Amino acid sequence: MQVLPGESPRLGGEDKAHVVRLAALDCALPPILVDRKTMRVIDGIHRLMAASIKGHKLIDVEFFDGSCEDAFLRGVEANVEHGLPLTHADRTAAALRILKSHPNMSDRAIAKSTGLGARAVAELRRSSDCVPKSEFRVGRDGKVRPLDGAKGRLRVAELIMENPDASLRQVARVAGVSPATVLDVRRRLERGDEPVRRPEAPVDTEAASPKDPGSFQNLSEVVPQLTATLEKLMRDPSLRQSELGRRLLRMFKENVLGAKDMTDIVASVPSHCIELIIQLSRHNSQIWDEFAEELKRRAQVGRPH
């Protein structure tokens, strides 16, 4: 069957010099990617032209099955991954087209596919009137995340009311939110608060300045106790003799020993990174809270009624 030229993400068309360079190679080139339905090239037009120059009648092909929009997306990804790089203008135009055809793709997912930054993709989404609106995003991990966090939190509250004994992960999976969000909603309900949080006041980085080490006085008093507890756990054979047990001990060891240098670590954080590290620290805290809650549930199940 005859292979036909396809739609290229390159605004300036094919690079003739690159075709000549490929034709001069003696080694075999990777297969070209072809849409099985239309027999049009998705990726590899330079290789096809080089084979034509050398007089080859056959060329190795890898077939793609999917829509025209998915074919274009795959072609962009292939060009970003290897071969002749796309220009910034090529990648920007491709990102805008993908935003129109795949509006539910997250900014980070499109950024990875096109080789742009996530912020650049987000700005394209905001500035274009042609991008359809959507109520959720599909991330690079394939998970669906609602844009309206309030809806997710209200759904979590409903599920907790229906089944108070459901695990964090079970509720998170049904509601389409993270386990950390479920934990936060559960705690709010236990306190009698609404499941949807009010907008938080901006963090006062001056008040949390690393110049004042007093905020770590209590922590420095607790570290010796934590160290003693850790040493006791590290002597426990049931933990030391299993891979997961040793991994858990290493995680605790890094946390406990790192706490000793917390004041110096805070002082070393660049000012432009403070907000991001605050967010990451709070997220890690939620992960440990969830871990503790799961252990608490396990302990309660094991207790005699």
Tab-separated table of N, CA and C in Angstrom, residues 107-108 111 116-126 276:
chain	number	residue	atom	x	y	z
A	107	ASP	N	-2.706	21.005	32.002
A	107	ASP	CA	-1.636	21.846	31.449
A	107	ASP	C	-0.302	21.104	31.484
A	108	ARG	N	-0.038	20.375	32.554
A	108	ARG	CA	1.228	19.651	32.665
A	108	ARG	C	1.321	18.519	31.644
A	111	ALA	N	2.013	20.136	28.372
A	111	ALA	CA	3.388	20.646	28.402
A	111	ALA	C	4.378	19.530	28.117
A	116	LEU	N	6.725	22.301	26.007
A	116	LEU	CA	6.598	23.646	26.570
A	116	LEU	C	6.540	23.558	28.096
A	117	GLY	N	6.564	24.717	28.743
A	117	GLY	CA	6.372	24.755	30.180
A	117	GLY	C	4.894	24.747	30.513
A	118	ALA	N	4.548	24.244	31.694
A	118	ALA	CA	3.141	24.187	32.101
A	118	ALA	C	2.547	25.585	32.210
A	119	ARG	N	3.335	26.555	32.634
A	119	ARG	CA	2.832	27.917	32.739
A	119	ARG	C	2.496	28.492	31.366
A	120	ALA	N	3.320	28.168	30.374
A	120	ALA	CA	3.059	28.651	29.016
A	120	ALA	C	1.761	28.057	28.475
A	121	VAL	N	1.527	26.778	28.769
A	121	VAL	CA	0.288	26.135	28.326
A	121	VAL	C	-0.912	26.753	29.038
A	122	ALA	N	-0.771	27.002	30.339
A	122	ALA	CA	-1.866	27.607	31.108
A	122	ALA	C	-2.202	28.996	30.560
A	123	GLU	N	-1.194	29.752	30.186
A	123	GLU	CA	-1.432	31.086	29.632
A	123	GLU	C	-2.136	30.991	28.278
A	124	LEU	N	-1.758	30.004	27.462
A	124	LEU	CA	-2.448	29.789	26.187
A	124	LEU	C	-3.919	29.475	26.418
A	125	ARG	N	-4.184	28.640	27.420
A	125	ARG	CA	-5.569	28.259	27.727
A	125	ARG	C	-6.375	29.490	28.150
A	126	ARG	N	-5.766	30.333	28.990
A	126	ARG	CA	-6.472	31.517	29.490
A	126	ARG	C	-6.691	32.563	28.394
A	276	LEU	N	6.633	27.404	47.766
A	276	LEU	CA	6.526	26.041	47.240
A	276	LEU	C	6.870	25.017	48.316
